[in-house]
Tab-separated table of C-alpha atoms and ligand atoms in Angstrom:
chain	number	residue	atom	x	y	z
A	11	UNK	CA	-17.639	2.700	-34.538
A	12	UNK	CA	-15.806	0.582	-32.040
A	13	UNK	CA	-15.724	-3.054	-33.022
A	14	UNK	CA	-16.754	-5.457	-30.340
A	15	UNK	CA	-15.176	-8.878	-30.499
A	16	UNK	CA	-16.496	-11.444	-28.096
A	17	UNK	CA	-14.414	-14.173	-26.542
A	18	UNK	CA	-15.138	-17.348	-28.569
A	19	UNK	CA	-17.578	-19.635	-26.901
A	20	UNK	CA	-19.231	-16.924	-24.875
A	21	UNK	CA	-22.596	-16.657	-26.493
A	22	UNK	CA	-24.340	-13.640	-25.082
A	23	UNK	CA	-26.493	-10.996	-26.595
A	24	UNK	CA	-25.160	-7.570	-25.887
A	25	UNK	CA	-27.868	-5.145	-25.042
A	26	UNK	CA	-27.556	-1.455	-25.654
A	27	UNK	CA	-26.525	-0.676	-22.120
A	28	UNK	CA	-23.705	-3.162	-22.176
A	29	UNK	CA	-22.539	-1.882	-25.523
A	30	UNK	CA	-22.124	1.536	-23.975
A	31	UNK	CA	-19.946	0.012	-21.284
A	32	UNK	CA	-17.800	-1.755	-23.855
A	33	UNK	CA	-17.270	1.462	-25.750
A	34	UNK	CA	-16.363	3.329	-22.605
A	35	UNK	CA	-13.807	0.722	-21.546
A	36	UNK	CA	-12.278	0.482	-25.001
A	37	UNK	CA	-11.938	4.222	-25.363
A	38	UNK	CA	-9.418	4.124	-22.524
A	39	UNK	CA	-7.174	1.717	-24.401
A	40	UNK	CA	-5.842	4.087	-27.071
A	41	UNK	CA	-2.082	4.025	-27.535
A	42	UNK	CA	-0.255	7.180	-26.582
A	43	UNK	CA	2.573	8.649	-28.560
A	44	UNK	CA	5.424	10.333	-26.793
A	45	UNK	CA	8.293	12.666	-27.457
A	46	UNK	CA	11.759	11.155	-27.794
A	47	UNK	CA	13.879	14.292	-28.319
A	48	UNK	CA	14.536	17.364	-26.232
A	49	UNK	CA	12.756	20.424	-27.597
A	50	UNK	CA	15.424	22.379	-29.459
A	51	UNK	CA	14.311	25.565	-27.768
A	52	UNK	CA	13.220	25.113	-24.187
A	53	UNK	CA	9.615	25.909	-23.313
A	54	UNK	CA	10.485	27.914	-20.219
A	55	UNK	CA	7.410	28.784	-18.131
A	56	UNK	CA	5.114	27.502	-20.861
A	57	UNK	CA	5.968	23.976	-19.755
A	58	UNK	CA	3.689	24.497	-16.763
A	59	UNK	CA	0.740	25.344	-19.012
A	60	UNK	CA	1.438	22.221	-21.024
A	61	UNK	CA	1.515	20.115	-17.881
A	62	UNK	CA	-1.764	21.604	-16.682
A	63	UNK	CA	-3.223	20.468	-20.011
A	64	UNK	CA	-1.700	16.975	-19.840
A	65	UNK	CA	-3.038	16.515	-16.341
A	66	UNK	CA	-6.591	17.055	-17.565
A	67	UNK	CA	-6.395	13.755	-19.475
A	68	UNK	CA	-5.631	11.731	-16.340
A	69	UNK	CA	-8.304	9.755	-14.575
A	70	UNK	CA	-10.119	11.909	-12.032
A	71	UNK	CA	-8.806	10.439	-8.785
A	72	UNK	CA	-10.972	12.660	-6.625
A	73	UNK	CA	-13.602	10.694	-4.781
A	74	UNK	CA	-13.697	7.307	-6.479
A	75	UNK	CA	-10.315	5.582	-6.174
A	76	UNK	CA	-9.663	2.837	-3.649
A	77	UNK	CA	-6.719	4.111	-1.562
A	78	UNK	CA	-4.367	5.886	-4.016
A	79	UNK	CA	-4.709	9.481	-2.800
A	80	UNK	CA	-5.426	9.584	0.921
A	81	UNK	CA	-5.533	13.335	1.339
A	82	UNK	CA	-9.002	14.813	1.211
A	83	UNK	CA	-9.410	15.595	-2.491
A	84	UNK	CA	-11.245	18.847	-2.026
A	85	UNK	CA	-9.392	21.986	-1.113
A	86	UNK	CA	-11.779	22.557	1.782
A	87	UNK	CA	-9.206	22.095	4.521
A	88	UNK	CA	-6.265	23.463	2.521
A	89	UNK	CA	-4.102	20.439	3.396
A	90	UNK	CA	-3.330	19.817	-0.248
A	91	UNK	CA	-1.706	23.175	-0.961
A	92	UNK	CA	-0.080	23.276	2.453
A	93	UNK	CA	1.811	20.036	1.646
A	94	UNK	CA	2.748	21.342	-1.791
A	95	UNK	CA	4.210	24.483	-0.231
A	96	UNK	CA	6.207	22.546	2.343
A	97	UNK	CA	7.586	20.192	-0.326
A	98	UNK	CA	8.584	22.915	-2.738
A	99	UNK	CA	10.224	24.960	0.029
A	100	UNK	CA	12.708	22.108	0.619
A	101	UNK	CA	12.663	20.418	-2.822
A	102	UNK	CA	16.274	21.287	-3.564
A	103	UNK	CA	17.758	20.217	-0.256
A	104	UNK	CA	19.644	16.946	0.152
A	105	UNK	CA	19.736	15.311	3.566
A	106	UNK	CA	22.739	13.245	2.482
A	107	UNK	CA	24.585	16.417	3.491
A	108	UNK	CA	23.447	16.660	7.105
A	109	UNK	CA	25.940	19.386	7.897
A	110	UNK	CA	24.392	21.702	5.299
A	111	UNK	CA	20.660	21.043	5.714
A	112	UNK	CA	20.155	21.139	9.472
A	113	UNK	CA	16.431	21.877	9.377
A	114	UNK	CA	15.647	18.876	7.184
A	115	UNK	CA	17.790	16.601	9.375
A	116	UNK	CA	15.782	17.828	12.355
A	117	UNK	CA	12.471	17.173	10.530
A	118	UNK	CA	13.485	13.594	9.759
A	119	UNK	CA	14.428	12.950	13.392
A	120	UNK	CA	11.095	14.351	14.506
A	121	UNK	CA	8.968	12.438	11.956
A	122	UNK	CA	10.688	9.230	13.098
A	123	UNK	CA	10.320	10.054	16.799
A	124	UNK	CA	6.655	11.105	16.534
A	125	UNK	CA	5.798	7.966	14.528
A	126	UNK	CA	7.700	5.804	17.002
A	127	UNK	CA	5.806	7.358	19.879
A	128	UNK	CA	2.482	6.542	18.179
A	129	UNK	CA	3.714	2.964	17.869
A	130	UNK	CA	4.731	2.263	21.452
A	131	UNK	CA	8.252	3.729	21.861
A	132	UNK	CA	7.236	5.452	25.111
A	133	UNK	CA	5.856	2.228	26.603
A	134	UNK	CA	8.163	0.556	29.106
A	135	UNK	CA	7.839	-2.746	27.239
A	136	UNK	CA	9.469	-1.196	24.164
A	137	UNK	CA	12.830	-1.133	25.910
A	138	UNK	CA	13.200	2.589	25.298
A	139	UNK	CA	15.617	2.328	22.358
A	140	UNK	CA	13.319	2.508	19.316
A	141	UNK	CA	15.087	4.129	16.348
A	142	UNK	CA	14.616	4.391	12.610
A	143	UNK	CA	14.682	6.392	9.395
A	144	UNK	CA	12.454	7.963	6.815
A	145	UNK	CA	12.283	6.208	3.453
A	146	UNK	CA	10.704	6.744	0.051
A	147	UNK	CA	7.703	4.505	0.765
A	148	UNK	CA	6.416	1.279	2.233
A	149	UNK	CA	8.446	-0.818	-0.153
A	150	UNK	CA	11.744	0.831	0.804
A	151	UNK	CA	10.887	0.536	4.512
A	152	UNK	CA	10.234	-3.166	3.954
A	153	UNK	CA	13.377	-3.703	1.861
A	154	UNK	CA	15.453	-2.086	4.601
A	155	UNK	CA	13.821	-4.012	7.442
A	156	UNK	CA	14.403	-7.275	5.564
A	157	UNK	CA	18.021	-6.389	4.749
A	158	UNK	CA	18.744	-5.370	8.341
A	159	UNK	CA	17.112	-8.540	9.700
A	160	UNK	CA	19.120	-10.676	7.279
A	161	UNK	CA	22.452	-9.169	8.275
A	162	UNK	CA	21.566	-9.059	11.978
A	163	UNK	CA	20.723	-12.764	11.932
A	164	UNK	CA	23.865	-13.507	9.970
A	165	UNK	CA	25.944	-11.739	12.610
A	166	UNK	CA	24.102	-13.356	15.520
A	167	UNK	CA	23.314	-16.858	14.265
A	168	UNK	CA	25.586	-17.242	11.235
A	169	UNK	CA	22.592	-17.871	8.958
A	170	UNK	CA	23.809	-17.794	5.359
A	171	UNK	CA	20.784	-19.248	3.515
A	172	UNK	CA	18.122	-16.958	4.932
A	173	UNK	CA	14.386	-17.650	4.786
A	174	UNK	CA	11.342	-15.488	5.582
A	175	UNK	CA	7.969	-16.882	6.662
A	176	UNK	CA	4.762	-14.969	6.019
A	177	UNK	CA	1.145	-15.647	5.255
A	178	UNK	CA	-0.289	-15.401	1.766
A	179	UNK	CA	-1.868	-12.051	2.580
A	180	UNK	CA	1.481	-10.328	3.272
A	181	UNK	CA	2.432	-7.653	0.732
A	182	UNK	CA	4.431	-8.546	-2.377
A	183	UNK	CA	7.103	-6.028	-1.331
A	184	UNK	CA	8.558	-8.928	0.727
A	185	UNK	CA	8.869	-10.996	-2.455
A	186	UNK	CA	10.682	-8.055	-3.980
A	187	UNK	CA	13.008	-7.878	-0.975
A	188	UNK	CA	13.632	-11.622	-1.228
A	189	UNK	CA	14.474	-11.330	-4.926
A	190	UNK	CA	16.795	-8.395	-4.355
A	191	UNK	CA	18.550	-9.830	-1.309
A	192	UNK	CA	18.706	-13.521	-2.171
A	193	UNK	CA	16.299	-14.788	0.458
A	194	UNK	CA	13.767	-17.626	0.236
A	195	UNK	CA	10.119	-16.792	0.983
A	196	UNK	CA	7.840	-19.375	2.558
A	197	UNK	CA	4.163	-18.478	2.398
A	198	UNK	CA	1.735	-20.028	4.863
A	199	UNK	CA	-2.023	-20.279	4.272
A	200	UNK	CA	-4.279	-17.998	6.324
A	201	UNK	CA	-6.832	-19.373	8.761
A	202	UNK	CA	-10.635	-19.279	8.411
A	203	UNK	CA	-10.688	-15.675	9.625
A	204	UNK	CA	-8.144	-14.722	6.922
A	205	UNK	CA	-5.484	-14.099	9.588
A	206	UNK	CA	-1.923	-15.442	9.714
A	207	UNK	CA	-2.176	-19.031	10.906
A	208	UNK	CA	0.229	-19.680	13.802
A	209	UNK	CA	0.463	-23.444	13.330
A	210	UNK	CA	1.156	-23.204	9.595
A	211	UNK	CA	3.835	-20.595	10.246
A	212	UNK	CA	5.445	-22.563	13.071
A	213	UNK	CA	5.603	-25.625	10.818
A	214	UNK	CA	7.735	-23.670	8.322
A	215	UNK	CA	10.340	-22.517	10.866
A	216	UNK	CA	13.763	-24.091	10.416
A	217	UNK	CA	17.391	-23.284	11.207
A	218	UNK	CA	17.557	-20.837	8.273
A	219	UNK	CA	14.551	-18.764	9.289
A	220	UNK	CA	15.558	-15.159	9.908
A	221	UNK	CA	12.232	-13.354	9.955
A	222	UNK	CA	8.474	-13.706	10.365
A	223	UNK	CA	6.079	-11.100	8.931
A	224	UNK	CA	2.805	-10.010	10.481
A	225	UNK	CA	0.493	-7.411	8.927
A	226	UNK	CA	-1.604	-4.892	10.818
A	227	UNK	CA	-3.634	-5.008	8.723
A	228	UNK	CA	-2.890	-6.937	5.513
A	229	UNK	CA	-3.519	-5.070	2.279
A	230	UNK	CA	-5.994	-7.534	0.675
A	231	UNK	CA	-8.669	-7.780	3.364
A	232	UNK	CA	-7.782	-5.181	5.987
A	233	UNK	CA	-7.517	-7.831	8.684
A	234	UNK	CA	-4.948	-7.696	11.516
A	235	UNK	CA	-2.777	-10.785	12.061
A	236	UNK	CA	-2.378	-12.104	15.637
A	237	UNK	CA	0.650	-9.901	16.374
A	238	UNK	CA	1.034	-10.811	20.049
A	239	UNK	CA	1.043	-14.540	19.321
A	240	UNK	CA	3.410	-14.161	16.360
A	241	UNK	CA	5.724	-12.110	18.582
A	242	UNK	CA	5.787	-14.889	21.167
A	243	UNK	CA	6.525	-17.430	18.450
A	244	UNK	CA	9.368	-15.354	16.976
A	245	UNK	CA	10.985	-14.680	20.338
A	246	UNK	CA	10.744	-18.321	21.407
A	247	UNK	CA	12.762	-19.250	18.296
A	248	UNK	CA	14.994	-16.174	18.662
A	249	UNK	CA	14.225	-14.830	15.174
A	250	UNK	CA	13.215	-11.381	13.930
A	251	UNK	CA	9.592	-10.293	13.619
A	252	UNK	CA	8.489	-7.417	11.374
A	253	UNK	CA	5.053	-5.842	11.732
A	254	UNK	CA	3.784	-4.318	8.492
A	255	UNK	CA	1.961	-1.181	9.609
A	256	UNK	CA	2.312	0.477	6.205
A	257	UNK	CA	-1.443	0.813	6.008
A	258	UNK	CA	-2.341	0.718	9.699
A	259	UNK	CA	0.379	2.890	11.221
A	260	UNK	CA	-1.558	6.126	10.956
A	261	UNK	CA	-4.975	4.610	11.715
A	262	UNK	CA	-4.744	1.911	14.407
A	263	UNK	CA	-3.217	4.065	17.189
A	264	UNK	CA	-6.068	6.544	16.733
A	265	UNK	CA	-8.798	3.926	16.257
A	266	UNK	CA	-7.688	2.413	19.569
A	267	UNK	CA	-7.922	5.833	21.248
A	268	UNK	CA	-11.417	6.216	19.809
A	269	UNK	CA	-12.454	3.015	21.545
A	270	UNK	CA	-12.445	0.550	18.665
A	271	UNK	CA	-11.396	-2.932	19.812
A	272	UNK	CA	-7.939	-3.194	18.226
A	273	UNK	CA	-5.648	-6.111	19.151
A	274	UNK	CA	-2.005	-5.239	20.083
A	275	UNK	CA	0.155	-4.319	17.081
A	276	UNK	CA	3.165	-2.196	18.100
A	277	UNK	CA	6.477	-2.177	20.012
A	278	UNK	CA	4.699	-2.878	23.287
A	279	UNK	CA	4.395	-6.427	21.917
A	280	UNK	CA	7.299	-8.664	22.919
A	281	UNK	CA	9.267	-10.041	19.979
A	282	UNK	CA	8.561	-7.239	17.464
A	283	UNK	CA	11.955	-6.261	16.038
A	284	UNK	CA	10.918	-3.825	13.287
A	285	UNK	CA	7.908	-1.904	11.954
A	286	UNK	CA	7.089	-0.070	8.722
A	287	UNK	CA	4.510	2.763	8.665
A	288	UNK	CA	3.624	4.839	5.618
A	289	UNK	CA	3.247	8.576	6.036
A	290	UNK	CA	2.143	8.765	2.397
A	291	UNK	CA	-0.978	6.739	3.093
A	292	UNK	CA	-3.113	7.641	6.115
A	293	UNK	CA	-0.364	9.943	7.447
A	294	UNK	CA	-1.552	12.286	4.660
A	295	UNK	CA	2.022	13.099	3.654
A	296	UNK	CA	3.224	13.527	0.079
A	297	UNK	CA	3.881	10.409	-2.023
A	298	UNK	CA	7.355	9.123	-1.294
A	299	UNK	CA	7.261	9.116	2.516
A	300	UNK	CA	7.393	6.227	4.989
A	301	UNK	CA	9.120	5.322	8.253
A	302	UNK	CA	11.060	2.179	9.167
A	303	UNK	CA	11.551	1.563	12.899
A	304	UNK	CA	13.701	-0.888	14.849
A	305	UNK	CA	13.600	-2.212	18.397
A	306	UNK	CA	17.173	-0.991	18.967
A	307	UNK	CA	20.333	0.212	17.274
A	308	UNK	CA	21.861	-3.294	17.351
A	309	UNK	CA	19.437	-4.263	14.580
A	310	UNK	CA	19.317	-0.934	12.750
A	311	UNK	CA	23.076	-0.666	12.362
A	312	UNK	CA	22.827	-3.432	9.737
A	313	UNK	CA	20.759	-1.060	7.596
A	314	UNK	CA	23.625	1.375	7.046
A	315	UNK	CA	26.264	1.253	4.369
A	316	UNK	CA	29.618	2.788	5.253
A	317	UNK	CA	32.509	2.861	2.785
A	318	UNK	CA	35.889	3.942	4.049
A	319	UNK	CA	38.232	3.138	1.116
A	320	UNK	CA	36.669	5.219	-1.619
A	321	UNK	CA	38.848	7.919	-3.199
A	322	UNK	CA	35.703	10.055	-2.932
A	323	UNK	CA	36.156	10.078	0.822
A	324	UNK	CA	34.205	8.582	3.693
A	325	UNK	CA	30.705	7.609	2.471
A	326	UNK	CA	27.884	6.774	4.857
A	327	UNK	CA	24.329	6.271	3.644
A	328	UNK	CA	21.439	5.093	5.800
A	329	UNK	CA	18.813	4.221	3.160
A	330	UNK	CA	18.624	2.810	-0.375
A	331	UNK	CA	18.869	6.171	-2.132
A	332	UNK	CA	22.054	8.164	-1.875
A	333	UNK	CA	20.943	11.704	-2.533
A	334	UNK	CA	17.376	12.251	-1.385
A	335	UNK	CA	15.021	15.167	-1.664
A	336	UNK	CA	14.472	16.977	1.612
A	337	UNK	CA	11.168	18.045	0.090
A	338	UNK	CA	9.564	14.714	0.963
A	339	UNK	CA	10.816	14.858	4.545
A	340	UNK	CA	9.558	18.417	4.925
A	341	UNK	CA	6.211	17.399	3.404
A	342	UNK	CA	5.817	14.515	5.859
A	343	UNK	CA	6.754	16.732	8.796
A	344	UNK	CA	4.309	19.405	7.655
A	345	UNK	CA	1.543	16.793	7.256
A	346	UNK	CA	2.030	15.470	10.790
A	347	UNK	CA	2.504	18.868	12.426
A	348	UNK	CA	-0.428	20.513	10.662
A	349	UNK	CA	-2.829	17.618	11.308
A	350	UNK	CA	-1.864	16.879	14.916
A	351	UNK	CA	-3.393	14.299	17.232
A	352	UNK	CA	-6.849	15.848	17.099
A	353	UNK	CA	-6.799	15.952	13.306
A	354	UNK	CA	-5.804	12.299	12.976
A	355	UNK	CA	-8.428	11.289	15.537
A	356	UNK	CA	-11.129	13.120	13.615
A	357	UNK	CA	-9.969	11.693	10.249
A	358	UNK	CA	-9.914	8.200	11.732
A	359	UNK	CA	-13.398	8.639	13.171
A	360	UNK	CA	-14.674	9.598	9.705
A	361	UNK	CA	-13.021	6.804	7.715
A	362	UNK	CA	-13.894	4.132	10.298
A	363	UNK	CA	-17.554	5.166	10.148
A	364	UNK	CA	-17.559	5.263	6.333
A	365	UNK	CA	-15.981	1.792	6.276
A	366	UNK	CA	-18.617	0.375	8.639
A	367	UNK	CA	-21.345	1.876	6.487
A	368	UNK	CA	-19.859	0.285	3.357
A	369	UNK	CA	-19.388	-3.054	5.123
A	370	UNK	CA	-22.981	-3.071	6.364
A	371	UNK	CA	-24.306	-1.934	2.981
A	372	UNK	CA	-22.528	-4.782	1.198
A	373	UNK	CA	-23.811	-7.287	3.742
A	374	UNK	CA	-27.343	-6.253	2.823
A	375	UNK	CA	-26.823	-7.276	-0.815
A	376	UNK	CA	-27.692	-10.999	-0.947
A	377	UNK	CA	-25.318	-11.929	-3.817
A	378	UNK	CA	-22.296	-10.399	-2.076
A	379	UNK	CA	-20.260	-11.442	0.960
A	380	UNK	CA	-17.673	-9.484	2.959
A	381	UNK	CA	-14.374	-11.310	3.471
A	382	UNK	CA	-13.659	-11.954	7.139
A	383	UNK	CA	-14.149	-9.183	9.675
A	384	UNK	CA	-12.394	-6.011	8.497
A	385	UNK	CA	-10.486	-4.422	11.399
A	386	UNK	CA	-9.999	-1.054	9.815
A	387	UNK	CA	-10.729	0.813	6.602
A	388	UNK	CA	-10.482	-1.832	3.890
A	389	UNK	CA	-13.586	-3.748	2.890
A	390	UNK	CA	-13.045	-6.773	0.624
A	391	UNK	CA	-16.013	-8.572	-0.874
A	392	UNK	CA	-16.808	-11.375	-3.275
A	393	UNK	CA	-19.900	-12.907	-4.778
A	394	UNK	CA	-21.628	-16.230	-4.877
A	395	UNK	CA	-22.946	-16.811	-8.353
A	396	UNK	CA	-21.809	-13.622	-10.093
A	397	UNK	CA	-18.315	-12.998	-11.489
A	398	UNK	CA	-17.106	-10.228	-9.205
A	399	UNK	CA	-14.492	-9.078	-11.736
A	400	UNK	CA	-17.275	-8.342	-14.212
A	401	UNK	CA	-18.984	-6.297	-11.524
A	402	UNK	CA	-15.676	-4.486	-11.073
A	403	UNK	CA	-15.553	-3.670	-14.799
A	404	UNK	CA	-18.990	-2.103	-14.666
A	405	UNK	CA	-17.941	-0.155	-11.554
A	406	UNK	CA	-14.955	1.122	-13.557
A	407	UNK	CA	-17.288	2.583	-16.165
A	408	UNK	CA	-19.013	4.421	-13.322
A	409	UNK	CA	-15.715	6.049	-12.396
A	410	UNK	CA	-14.678	3.712	-9.556
A	411	UNK	CA	-11.165	2.281	-9.330
A	412	UNK	CA	-11.209	-0.702	-6.994
A	413	UNK	CA	-8.607	-3.433	-6.400
A	414	UNK	CA	-9.014	-6.982	-7.728
A	415	UNK	CA	-7.970	-9.790	-5.346
A	416	UNK	CA	-7.719	-13.569	-5.591
A	417	UNK	CA	-8.214	-16.639	-3.378
A	418	UNK	CA	-11.024	-15.966	-3.056
A	419	UNK	CA	-11.898	-13.865	-6.115
A	420	UNK	CA	-12.942	-10.513	-4.731
A	421	UNK	CA	-12.455	-6.776	-4.930
A	422	UNK	CA	-11.773	-4.261	-2.213
A	423	UNK	CA	-12.156	-0.608	-1.457
A	424	UNK	CA	-9.548	1.062	0.705
A	425	UNK	CA	-11.556	3.864	2.290
A	426	UNK	CA	-10.082	7.359	2.402
A	427	UNK	CA	-11.332	10.786	3.449
A	428	UNK	CA	-12.438	11.277	-0.138
A	429	UNK	CA	-15.165	8.659	0.225
A	430	UNK	CA	-17.056	10.368	3.050
A	431	UNK	CA	-19.296	12.256	0.636
A	432	UNK	CA	-19.883	9.399	-1.836
A	433	UNK	CA	-20.757	6.381	0.363
A	434	UNK	CA	-24.332	6.225	-0.881
A	435	UNK	CA	-23.211	6.587	-4.515
A	436	UNK	CA	-20.821	3.700	-3.989
A	437	UNK	CA	-23.482	1.383	-2.618
A	438	UNK	CA	-26.011	2.392	-5.294
A	439	UNK	CA	-23.503	1.923	-8.101
A	440	UNK	CA	-22.541	-1.438	-6.666
A	441	UNK	CA	-26.127	-2.746	-6.638
A	442	UNK	CA	-26.694	-1.415	-10.152
A	443	UNK	CA	-23.495	-2.983	-11.467
A	444	UNK	CA	-24.417	-6.273	-9.906
A	445	UNK	CA	-27.889	-6.142	-11.495
A	446	UNK	CA	-26.380	-5.419	-14.884
A	447	UNK	CA	-23.958	-8.360	-14.701
A	448	UNK	CA	-26.730	-10.691	-13.556
A	449	UNK	CA	-28.842	-9.646	-16.525
A	450	UNK	CA	-25.920	-9.927	-18.949
A	451	UNK	CA	-23.201	-12.235	-17.670
A	452	UNK	CA	-19.985	-12.673	-19.655
A	453	UNK	CA	-16.736	-10.784	-19.893
A	454	UNK	CA	-16.553	-7.362	-21.497
A	455	UNK	CA	-13.903	-6.954	-24.156
A	456	UNK	CA	-11.615	-4.156	-23.113
A	457	UNK	CA	-12.424	-4.779	-19.466
A	458	UNK	CA	-10.243	-6.495	-16.893
A	459	UNK	CA	-12.431	-9.522	-16.257
A	460	UNK	CA	-11.352	-11.482	-19.387
A	461	UNK	CA	-7.771	-11.208	-18.150
A	462	UNK	CA	-8.738	-13.184	-15.111
A	463	UNK	CA	-10.046	-15.962	-17.348
A	464	UNK	CA	-13.498	-17.428	-17.651
A	465	UNK	CA	-13.223	-19.033	-14.243
A	466	UNK	CA	-12.353	-15.682	-12.762
A	467	UNK	CA	-8.739	-16.551	-12.100
A	468	UNK	CA	-5.844	-14.122	-12.038
A	469	UNK	CA	-3.688	-13.943	-15.186
A	470	UNK	CA	-1.321	-16.832	-15.781
A	471	UNK	CA	2.353	-16.310	-16.501
A	472	UNK	CA	1.775	-15.701	-20.212
A	473	UNK	CA	-0.553	-12.799	-19.654
A	474	UNK	CA	1.662	-11.418	-16.906
A	475	UNK	CA	4.412	-11.425	-19.528
A	476	UNK	CA	2.200	-9.404	-21.895
A	477	UNK	CA	1.408	-6.986	-19.103
A	478	UNK	CA	5.091	-6.500	-18.336
A	479	UNK	CA	5.813	-5.764	-21.983
A	480	UNK	CA	3.046	-3.155	-21.885
A	481	UNK	CA	4.484	-1.694	-18.669
A	482	UNK	CA	7.942	-1.454	-20.154
A	483	UNK	CA	6.813	-0.208	-23.522
A	484	UNK	CA	8.574	3.124	-23.272
A	485	UNK	CA	11.243	2.052	-25.700
A	486	UNK	CA	12.814	4.645	-27.954
B	520	PLP	C1	1.054	-0.002	0.675
B	520	PLP	C2	1.556	-1.172	1.416
B	520	PLP	C3	2.868	-1.609	1.284
B	520	PLP	C4	3.830	-1.043	0.256
B	520	PLP	O1	3.944	0.280	0.309
B	520	PLP	P1	4.308	1.241	-0.929
B	520	PLP	O2	4.204	2.543	-0.258
B	520	PLP	O3	3.309	1.027	-2.019
B	520	PLP	O4	5.688	0.936	-1.376
B	520	PLP	C5	3.261	-2.655	2.085
B	520	PLP	N1	2.429	-3.245	2.933
B	520	PLP	C6	1.145	-2.865	3.089
B	520	PLP	C7	0.259	-3.558	4.062
B	520	PLP	C8	0.664	-1.820	2.315
B	520	PLP	O5	-0.608	-1.443	2.433
């Protein structure tokens, strides 16, 4: 029997149905044990069998995860194994040694050039000098763009106490960059439409400002910031402007071609100095692939590290890693080449339609509201009257893995190809979960909602501390 402890003060009768949910949530909280020594005799090939077994205990990510795995989960189109083949073919190559691995170097150039072309490099307004690199993911692309902007502004304007301005919806990777690179972040509130608010951002500009961030779209609500206006603002103050296209880079260019009304977001916009676009999201590449792009080499050159005095010889490295696996580059190249323009257009058509269906379905549920007007394939929603995080917990027991958001309290689904066949299930499960919470309000022990507090707030520092300890609990 699983013991069910209720939060003190919450006086609710647990009905049988809810008890089942509690048990299901708690069963996932068992502590794992793990090996701390090498096996004295290696397992050889048998290790693969063991890994096949281990994998069976993971959550089934096919079909019901928000974002996470963007590739179609079924093997219907063979994309999955195709990417695996491409990766393994080049897994042991190292593009740090360009002279040895010519094919991988060529793939990286082409992934960067093809992505740049999707994002305006062939437009006259781009200036015709767009350049960039492949990185290990959105975060590394962002870290590099921030680092390059910092050093570019230091060289040009002698700014030594750099500050970044962004709205509260911008990704926390910028906070990470600021912590790593000793930069101050100033967050501006969003406007009523949940977009970056120009006036609030302008108010925060001072002589130390190096960079403004705009998202197309932002991760929380899938809403595109006013990129054109932010670009004008940044260029009038002569500061850098990064557009976060981590999520939108492999959707917006195609959605625009399909006729969706998409506001400007790329290098054709004046003032944009850098862009990040993730191949490992809607580009359908393997995890560990993204592209960072710059307006010109004058900015990008601040990304590189070159050491000339080392006894190890001349060392030049473009990105954060030294040695890298060419497997990721090959996987990204294979994803883009095998999918092609027509493939991306068709994928985009599907996920845009699924998203609209989800958005409209949620709007029909009286207790729920959609946040702002989603521009793309993320639908965020909250509730008047019902604790949305409790709804999320019930959804979890039905196999869904959605993202919890705050200000306002809400959850979102980032729609992928995997959702095309389960839209109706999603909407049905959502209404059922909502009904269940209405009938039986109160947090579920073992669920996430209690972490957000009775008022439905995100964890305070103390709980974050506990979470970090849990995260780092791989001590030996
Ligand atoms: C995913 C994402 C990032 C960070 O990318 P990672 O690949 O997780 O490092 C940054 N910005 C936005 C808008 C994103 O969606």
